PDB file of C-alpha atoms in Angstrom:
ATOM      1  CA  GLY A 264      52.084-144.573 -39.550  1.00 67.00           C
ATOM      2  CA  ALA A 265      50.667-141.281 -38.327  1.00 87.00           C
ATOM      3  CA  VAL A 266      46.979-140.795 -39.070  1.00 93.00           C
ATOM      4  CA  VAL A 267      45.058-137.555 -39.318  1.00 96.00           C
ATOM      5  CA  SER A 268      41.289-137.525 -39.631  1.00 97.00           C
ATOM      6  CA  GLN A 269      38.881-134.824 -40.719  1.00 97.00           C
ATOM      7  CA  HIS A 270      35.186-134.515 -40.145  1.00 97.00           C
ATOM      8  CA  PRO A 271      32.976-134.096 -42.027  1.00 97.00           C
ATOM      9  CA  SER A 272      34.347-135.372 -45.315  1.00 97.00           C
ATOM     10  CA  ARG A 273      31.858-133.258 -47.215  1.00 97.00           C
ATOM     11  CA  VAL A 274      29.291-130.674 -46.272  1.00 97.00           C
ATOM     12  CA  ILE A 275      26.668-128.675 -48.107  1.00 97.00           C
ATOM     13  CA  CYS A 276      25.295-125.577 -46.447  1.00 96.00           C
ATOM     14  CA  LYS A 277      23.224-122.530 -47.206  1.00 96.00           C
ATOM     15  CA  SER A 278      24.802-119.146 -47.730  1.00 97.00           C
ATOM     16  CA  GLY A 279      25.101-117.232 -44.467  1.00 96.00           C
ATOM     17  CA  THR A 280      25.460-120.230 -42.205  1.00 97.00           C
ATOM     18  CA  SER A 281      28.611-121.324 -40.369  1.00 97.00           C
ATOM     19  CA  VAL A 282      30.390-124.613 -40.824  1.00 97.00           C
ATOM     20  CA  LYS A 283      32.853-126.277 -38.467  1.00 97.00           C
ATOM     21  CA  ILE A 284      35.492-128.718 -39.661  1.00 98.00           C
ATOM     22  CA  GLU A 285      37.397-130.888 -37.204  1.00 97.00           C
ATOM     23  CA  CYS A 286      40.939-132.151 -37.615  1.00 96.00           C
ATOM     24  CA  ARG A 287      42.319-134.830 -35.307  1.00 96.00           C
ATOM     25  CA  SER A 288      45.688-136.491 -34.999  1.00 93.00           C
ATOM     26  CA  LEU A 289      44.795-140.037 -34.021  1.00 93.00           C
ATOM     27  CA  ASP A 290      48.038-141.606 -32.881  1.00 89.00           C
ATOM     28  CA  PHE A 291      50.380-138.760 -32.114  1.00 89.00           C
ATOM     29  CA  GLN A 292      50.405-135.403 -30.437  1.00 89.00           C
ATOM     30  CA  ALA A 293      50.500-132.431 -32.733  1.00 88.00           C
ATOM     31  CA  THR A 294      51.721-129.196 -31.257  1.00 84.00           C
ATOM     32  CA  THR A 295      51.209-127.561 -34.628  1.00 90.00           C
ATOM     33  CA  MET A 296      48.396-128.009 -37.104  1.00 93.00           C
ATOM     34  CA  PHE A 297      47.923-126.364 -40.458  1.00 94.00           C
ATOM     35  CA  TRP A 298      44.884-125.528 -42.551  1.00 96.00           C
ATOM     36  CA  TYR A 299      45.013-125.458 -46.322  1.00 96.00           C
ATOM     37  CA  ARG A 300      42.591-124.666 -49.069  1.00 96.00           C
ATOM     38  CA  GLN A 301      42.697-126.184 -52.525  1.00 96.00           C
ATOM     39  CA  PHE A 302      40.779-125.213 -55.629  1.00 94.00           C
ATOM     40  CA  PRO A 303      40.279-127.632 -58.543  1.00 92.00           C
ATOM     41  CA  LYS A 304      43.507-128.449 -60.360  1.00 89.00           C
ATOM     42  CA  LYS A 305      45.439-126.044 -58.161  1.00 92.00           C
ATOM     43  CA  SER A 306      48.040-126.532 -55.481  1.00 92.00           C
ATOM     44  CA  LEU A 307      47.380-126.340 -51.766  1.00 93.00           C
ATOM     45  CA  MET A 308      47.328-122.864 -50.304  1.00 92.00           C
ATOM     46  CA  LEU A 309      48.265-122.452 -46.666  1.00 92.00           C
ATOM     47  CA  MET A 310      45.602-120.532 -44.786  1.00 94.00           C
ATOM     48  CA  ALA A 311      46.843-120.595 -41.224  1.00 94.00           C
ATOM     49  CA  THR A 312      49.094-122.262 -38.710  1.00 92.00           C
ATOM     50  CA  SER A 313      47.731-123.137 -35.309  1.00 91.00           C
ATOM     51  CA  ASN A 314      49.717-123.981 -32.224  1.00 86.00           C
ATOM     52  CA  GLU A 315      48.097-125.703 -29.292  1.00 83.00           C
ATOM     53  CA  GLY A 316      46.939-123.244 -26.699  1.00 81.00           C
ATOM     54  CA  SER A 317      47.712-120.097 -28.647  1.00 84.00           C
ATOM     55  CA  LYS A 318      46.186-117.983 -31.374  1.00 87.00           C
ATOM     56  CA  ALA A 319      46.503-119.070 -34.943  1.00 92.00           C
ATOM     57  CA  THR A 320      48.806-117.317 -37.383  1.00 92.00           C
ATOM     58  CA  TYR A 321      47.024-116.452 -40.601  1.00 94.00           C
ATOM     59  CA  GLU A 322      48.594-116.081 -44.014  1.00 92.00           C
ATOM     60  CA  GLN A 323      48.324-112.812 -45.846  1.00 92.00           C
ATOM     61  CA  GLY A 324      44.904-112.324 -47.397  1.00 93.00           C
ATOM     62  CA  VAL A 325      43.119-114.822 -45.146  1.00 94.00           C
ATOM     63  CA  GLU A 326      40.479-113.203 -42.971  1.00 94.00           C
ATOM     64  CA  LYS A 327      40.847-114.323 -39.363  1.00 93.00           C
ATOM     65  CA  ASP A 328      37.278-113.346 -38.527  1.00 94.00           C
ATOM     66  CA  LYS A 329      35.998-115.358 -41.444  1.00 96.00           C
ATOM     67  CA  PHE A 330      38.008-118.498 -40.775  1.00 97.00           C
ATOM     68  CA  LEU A 331      38.077-119.123 -37.043  1.00 95.00           C
ATOM     69  CA  ILE A 332      40.662-121.613 -35.859  1.00 94.00           C
ATOM     70  CA  ASN A 333      40.788-123.247 -32.467  1.00 91.00           C
ATOM     71  CA  HIS A 334      43.513-125.622 -31.325  1.00 88.00           C
ATOM     72  CA  ALA A 335      42.408-126.516 -27.830  1.00 82.00           C
ATOM     73  CA  SER A 336      44.288-129.784 -27.435  1.00 89.00           C
ATOM     74  CA  LEU A 337      47.298-131.611 -28.817  1.00 89.00           C
ATOM     75  CA  THR A 338      45.073-133.783 -30.975  1.00 92.00           C
ATOM     76  CA  LEU A 339      42.294-131.485 -32.151  1.00 94.00           C
ATOM     77  CA  SER A 340      42.045-128.342 -34.220  1.00 94.00           C
ATOM     78  CA  THR A 341      38.869-126.884 -35.665  1.00 95.00           C
ATOM     79  CA  LEU A 342      38.225-124.532 -38.555  1.00 97.00           C
ATOM     80  CA  THR A 343      34.946-122.644 -38.588  1.00 97.00           C
ATOM     81  CA  VAL A 344      33.902-120.922 -41.780  1.00 97.00           C
ATOM     82  CA  THR A 345      31.609-118.164 -40.581  1.00 97.00           C
ATOM     83  CA  SER A 346      28.791-116.730 -42.657  1.00 96.00           C
ATOM     84  CA  ALA A 347      29.776-118.920 -45.563  1.00 96.00           C
ATOM     85  CA  HIS A 348      29.247-117.710 -49.117  1.00 96.00           C
ATOM     86  CA  PRO A 349      29.443-119.588 -52.426  1.00 96.00           C
ATOM     87  CA  GLU A 350      32.989-118.332 -53.011  1.00 95.00           C
ATOM     88  CA  ASP A 351      34.047-120.198 -49.857  1.00 96.00           C
ATOM     89  CA  SER A 352      33.232-123.467 -51.595  1.00 97.00           C
ATOM     90  CA  SER A 353      36.476-125.384 -51.787  1.00 97.00           C
ATOM     91  CA  PHE A 354      38.435-128.387 -50.576  1.00 97.00           C
ATOM     92  CA  TYR A 355      39.802-127.774 -47.087  1.00 98.00           C
ATOM     93  CA  ILE A 356      42.690-129.901 -45.870  1.00 97.00           C
ATOM     94  CA  CYS A 357      44.350-129.957 -42.488  1.00 96.00           C
ATOM     95  CA  SER A 358      47.720-131.324 -41.522  1.00 94.00           C
ATOM     96  CA  ALA A 359      49.388-132.053 -38.219  1.00 93.00           C
ATOM     97  CA  ARG A 360      53.061-131.963 -37.441  1.00 89.00           C
ATOM     98  CA  ASP A 361      54.505-134.672 -35.280  1.00 78.00           C
ATOM     99  CA  GLY A 362      56.565-132.756 -32.759  1.00 70.00           C
ATOM    100  CA  SER A 363      59.251-135.422 -32.633  1.00 68.00           C
ATOM    101  CA  GLN A 364      60.084-134.955 -36.281  1.00 68.00           C
ATOM    102  CA  GLU A 365      59.601-132.383 -38.982  1.00 75.00           C
ATOM    103  CA  THR A 366      56.905-134.297 -40.804  1.00 86.00           C
ATOM    104  CA  GLN A 367      53.432-133.101 -41.658  1.00 89.00           C
ATOM    105  CA  TYR A 368      50.681-135.663 -42.025  1.00 92.00           C
ATOM    106  CA  PHE A 369      47.581-134.641 -43.898  1.00 95.00           C
ATOM    107  CA  GLY A 370      43.928-135.342 -43.334  1.00 97.00           C
ATOM    108  CA  PRO A 371      41.679-136.659 -46.113  1.00 97.00           C
ATOM    109  CA  GLY A 372      40.139-133.254 -46.735  1.00 97.00           C
ATOM    110  CA  THR A 373      36.667-131.744 -46.432  1.00 98.00           C
ATOM    111  CA  ARG A 374      34.678-130.738 -49.476  1.00 97.00           C
ATOM    112  CA  LEU A 375      32.589-127.653 -48.698  1.00 97.00           C
ATOM    113  CA  LEU A 376      29.791-126.547 -51.005  1.00 97.00           C
ATOM    114  CA  VAL A 377      27.942-123.366 -50.155  1.00 97.00           C
ATOM    115  CA  LEU A 378      24.662-122.869 -51.978  1.00 96.00           C
TER     116      LEU A 378
ATOM    117  CA  LEU B  49      61.008-117.382 -48.342  1.00 55.00           C
ATOM    118  CA  ALA B  50      61.857-120.868 -49.504  1.00 61.00           C
ATOM    119  CA  LYS B  51      60.264-121.707 -52.839  1.00 84.00           C
ATOM    120  CA  THR B  52      60.176-124.976 -54.708  1.00 90.00           C
ATOM    121  CA  THR B  53      60.101-125.575 -58.448  1.00 93.00           C
ATOM    122  CA  GLN B  54      59.068-128.823 -60.111  1.00 95.00           C
ATOM    123  CA  PRO B  55      58.219-129.885 -63.652  1.00 96.00           C
ATOM    124  CA  ILE B  56      54.529-129.402 -64.312  1.00 96.00           C
ATOM    125  CA  SER B  57      54.010-132.854 -65.739  1.00 97.00           C
ATOM    126  CA  MET B  58      55.776-136.098 -66.585  1.00 98.00           C
ATOM    127  CA  ASP B  59      54.766-139.141 -68.577  1.00 98.00           C
ATOM    128  CA  SER B  60      55.918-142.688 -68.020  1.00 97.00           C
ATOM    129  CA  TYR B  61      55.005-146.291 -68.710  1.00 97.00           C
ATOM    130  CA  GLU B  62      54.295-149.126 -66.348  1.00 97.00           C
ATOM    131  CA  GLY B  63      57.399-150.789 -64.991  1.00 97.00           C
ATOM    132  CA  GLN B  64      59.703-147.840 -65.612  1.00 97.00           C
ATOM    133  CA  GLU B  65      61.653-145.894 -63.020  1.00 97.00           C
ATOM    134  CA  VAL B  66      60.533-142.288 -62.633  1.00 98.00           C
ATOM    135  CA  ASN B  67      62.681-139.504 -61.231  1.00 98.00           C
ATOM    136  CA  ILE B  68      61.082-136.197 -60.291  1.00 98.00           C
ATOM    137  CA  THR B  69      63.379-133.333 -59.362  1.00 97.00           C
ATOM    138  CA  CYS B  70      62.524-130.382 -57.172  1.00 95.00           C
ATOM    139  CA  SER B  71      64.621-127.223 -57.036  1.00 95.00           C
ATOM    140  CA  HIS B  72      64.857-125.292 -53.789  1.00 92.00           C
ATOM    141  CA  ASN B  73      67.736-122.843 -54.069  1.00 91.00           C
ATOM    142  CA  ASN B  74      66.851-120.948 -50.890  1.00 88.00           C
ATOM    143  CA  ILE B  75      66.478-123.919 -48.585  1.00 89.00           C
ATOM    144  CA  ALA B  76      67.218-123.080 -44.957  1.00 87.00           C
ATOM    145  CA  THR B  77      69.696-124.957 -42.821  1.00 88.00           C
ATOM    146  CA  ASN B  78      67.000-126.535 -40.681  1.00 84.00           C
ATOM    147  CA  ASP B  79      64.573-127.402 -43.495  1.00 87.00           C
ATOM    148  CA  TYR B  80      63.711-130.996 -44.172  1.00 89.00           C
ATOM    149  CA  ILE B  81      62.557-132.079 -47.633  1.00 92.00           C
ATOM    150  CA  THR B  82      59.344-134.035 -47.792  1.00 93.00           C
ATOM    151  CA  TRP B  83      57.552-135.528 -50.776  1.00 95.00           C
ATOM    152  CA  TYR B  84      53.831-136.163 -50.973  1.00 96.00           C
ATOM    153  CA  GLN B  85      51.486-137.894 -53.395  1.00 98.00           C
ATOM    154  CA  GLN B  86      47.984-136.586 -53.973  1.00 97.00           C
ATOM    155  CA  PHE B  87      45.053-138.169 -55.745  1.00 97.00           C
ATOM    156  CA  PRO B  88      42.010-136.101 -56.750  1.00 94.00           C
ATOM    157  CA  SER B  89      39.774-135.132 -53.833  1.00 93.00           C
ATOM    158  CA  GLN B  90      42.137-136.627 -51.267  1.00 96.00           C
ATOM    159  CA  GLY B  91      44.650-135.165 -48.868  1.00 96.00           C
ATOM    160  CA  PRO B  92      48.350-135.487 -49.705  1.00 96.00           C
ATOM    161  CA  ARG B  93      49.921-138.760 -48.645  1.00 96.00           C
ATOM    162  CA  PHE B  94      53.412-138.836 -47.146  1.00 94.00           C
ATOM    163  CA  ILE B  95      55.953-140.633 -49.318  1.00 96.00           C
ATOM    164  CA  ILE B  96      59.410-139.900 -47.975  1.00 96.00           C
ATOM    165  CA  GLN B  97      61.431-137.323 -46.085  1.00 93.00           C
ATOM    166  CA  GLY B  98      65.112-136.501 -45.899  1.00 94.00           C
ATOM    167  CA  TYR B  99      67.657-133.917 -44.871  1.00 93.00           C
ATOM    168  CA  LYS B 100      70.737-134.848 -46.878  1.00 92.00           C
ATOM    169  CA  THR B 101      72.286-137.653 -48.960  1.00 91.00           C
ATOM    170  CA  LYS B 102      70.015-140.574 -49.730  1.00 96.00           C
ATOM    171  CA  VAL B 103      66.962-141.965 -48.026  1.00 96.00           C
ATOM    172  CA  THR B 104      65.128-145.101 -49.087  1.00 97.00           C
ATOM    173  CA  ASN B 105      61.920-146.692 -47.901  1.00 95.00           C
ATOM    174  CA  GLU B 106      59.634-149.395 -49.215  1.00 95.00           C
ATOM    175  CA  VAL B 107      58.062-147.174 -51.870  1.00 95.00           C
ATOM    176  CA  ALA B 108      60.665-144.615 -52.977  1.00 97.00           C
ATOM    177  CA  SER B 109      64.140-143.191 -52.728  1.00 98.00           C
ATOM    178  CA  LEU B 110      65.099-139.597 -52.136  1.00 98.00           C
ATOM    179  CA  PHE B 111      68.402-138.213 -53.371  1.00 97.00           C
ATOM    180  CA  ILE B 112      69.691-134.932 -51.964  1.00 97.00           C
ATOM    181  CA  PRO B 113      73.021-133.480 -53.148  1.00 96.00           C
ATOM    182  CA  ALA B 114      75.484-131.953 -50.735  1.00 96.00           C
ATOM    183  CA  ASP B 115      74.381-128.369 -51.423  1.00 95.00           C
ATOM    184  CA  ARG B 116      70.723-129.368 -50.796  1.00 95.00           C
ATOM    185  CA  LYS B 117      69.525-126.976 -53.476  1.00 94.00           C
ATOM    186  CA  SER B 118      67.546-129.724 -55.146  1.00 95.00           C
ATOM    187  CA  SER B 119      66.148-133.147 -54.420  1.00 96.00           C
ATOM    188  CA  THR B 120      65.050-136.049 -56.590  1.00 97.00           C
ATOM    189  CA  LEU B 121      62.248-138.443 -55.812  1.00 98.00           C
ATOM    190  CA  SER B 122      62.786-141.821 -57.432  1.00 98.00           C
ATOM    191  CA  LEU B 123      59.869-144.191 -57.925  1.00 98.00           C
ATOM    192  CA  PRO B 124      60.992-147.652 -59.018  1.00 95.00           C
ATOM    193  CA  ARG B 125      58.816-149.624 -61.434  1.00 94.00           C
ATOM    194  CA  VAL B 126      55.760-147.376 -61.499  1.00 97.00           C
ATOM    195  CA  SER B 127      52.286-148.763 -62.022  1.00 97.00           C
ATOM    196  CA  LEU B 128      49.060-147.218 -63.294  1.00 97.00           C
ATOM    197  CA  SER B 129      48.032-146.477 -59.714  1.00 97.00           C
ATOM    198  CA  ASP B 130      51.020-144.149 -59.337  1.00 97.00           C
ATOM    199  CA  THR B 131      49.290-141.633 -61.607  1.00 98.00           C
ATOM    200  CA  ALA B 132      48.927-138.652 -59.277  1.00 98.00           C
ATOM    201  CA  VAL B 133      50.317-135.234 -58.420  1.00 97.00           C
ATOM    202  CA  TYR B 134      53.609-135.226 -56.522  1.00 98.00           C
ATOM    203  CA  TYR B 135      54.670-132.335 -54.333  1.00 96.00           C
ATOM    204  CA  CYS B 136      57.919-131.530 -52.592  1.00 93.00           C
ATOM    205  CA  LEU B 137      57.638-129.464 -49.451  1.00 91.00           C
ATOM    206  CA  LEU B 138      60.257-127.801 -47.285  1.00 88.00           C
ATOM    207  CA  SER B 139      59.487-127.958 -43.597  1.00 82.00           C
ATOM    208  CA  GLY B 140      61.280-126.508 -40.686  1.00 74.00           C
ATOM    209  CA  TYR B 141      61.403-122.867 -39.872  1.00 62.00           C
ATOM    210  CA  SER B 142      60.732-121.739 -43.423  1.00 56.00           C
ATOM    211  CA  THR B 143      57.261-120.658 -44.358  1.00 61.00           C
ATOM    212  CA  LEU B 144      55.410-123.664 -45.676  1.00 69.00           C
ATOM    213  CA  THR B 145      54.660-123.232 -49.340  1.00 71.00           C
ATOM    214  CA  PHE B 146      53.485-125.908 -51.691  1.00 77.00           C
ATOM    215  CA  GLY B 147      54.757-125.631 -55.220  1.00 81.00           C
ATOM    216  CA  LYS B 148      52.549-126.411 -58.164  1.00 87.00           C
ATOM    217  CA  GLY B 149      53.427-130.085 -58.028  1.00 95.00           C
ATOM    218  CA  THR B 150      54.207-132.555 -60.802  1.00 97.00           C
ATOM    219  CA  MET B 151      51.403-134.413 -62.513  1.00 97.00           C
ATOM    220  CA  LEU B 152      52.714-137.901 -63.251  1.00 98.00           C
ATOM    221  CA  LEU B 153      50.791-139.883 -65.836  1.00 98.00           C
ATOM    222  CA  VAL B 154      51.598-143.575 -66.067  1.00 98.00           C
ATOM    223  CA  SER B 155      50.387-145.348 -69.177  1.00 97.00           C
ATOM    224  CA  PRO B 156      50.088-149.072 -69.948  1.00 96.00           C
TER     225      PRO B 156
END
């Protein structure tokens, strides 16, 4: 089946630093990738949709300058949390859509802790 | 904006069949219905996807009535390891919105 990886799986950083999270589709090409955020015991919240080679589309209330998304190839999208603060601590999950079907496959998630 | 509604929680026992229903009254013509399973601190895992009628794979069945305003995920003979949160998601041209999911607790 389709596999999506994320790296790192967990990261701890100091307040004010930037953190980059990578999302890769390993065995299929993903023209569209999605970034979600999930707080404890809550549902996933869509942050942004990224299409290969174009600018990401951000959901209402998500700061584009805070959460930089790059989708430079059909198998890689990155999310950079800039100037991270403790309130950015969360579980970040990416997904990739197989262009041949309407199915999203999710990565394992990245746990971010900002001290 | 397509929205999904599911029961917040369900309880079952090992070996029983569990049916979880999702309501999606505003589903768009080109939306597919996909169900995911999520364990704590993991990304959602794909279970099954369908457009209409019935779909079956090695782990579940998905029933979709003709009006497509709801869908039912059927898990045959659940085990303790099926304790998780289950989400239905509409995908297509609708905005992607996860509902609150259904917390399924399977007891011995």
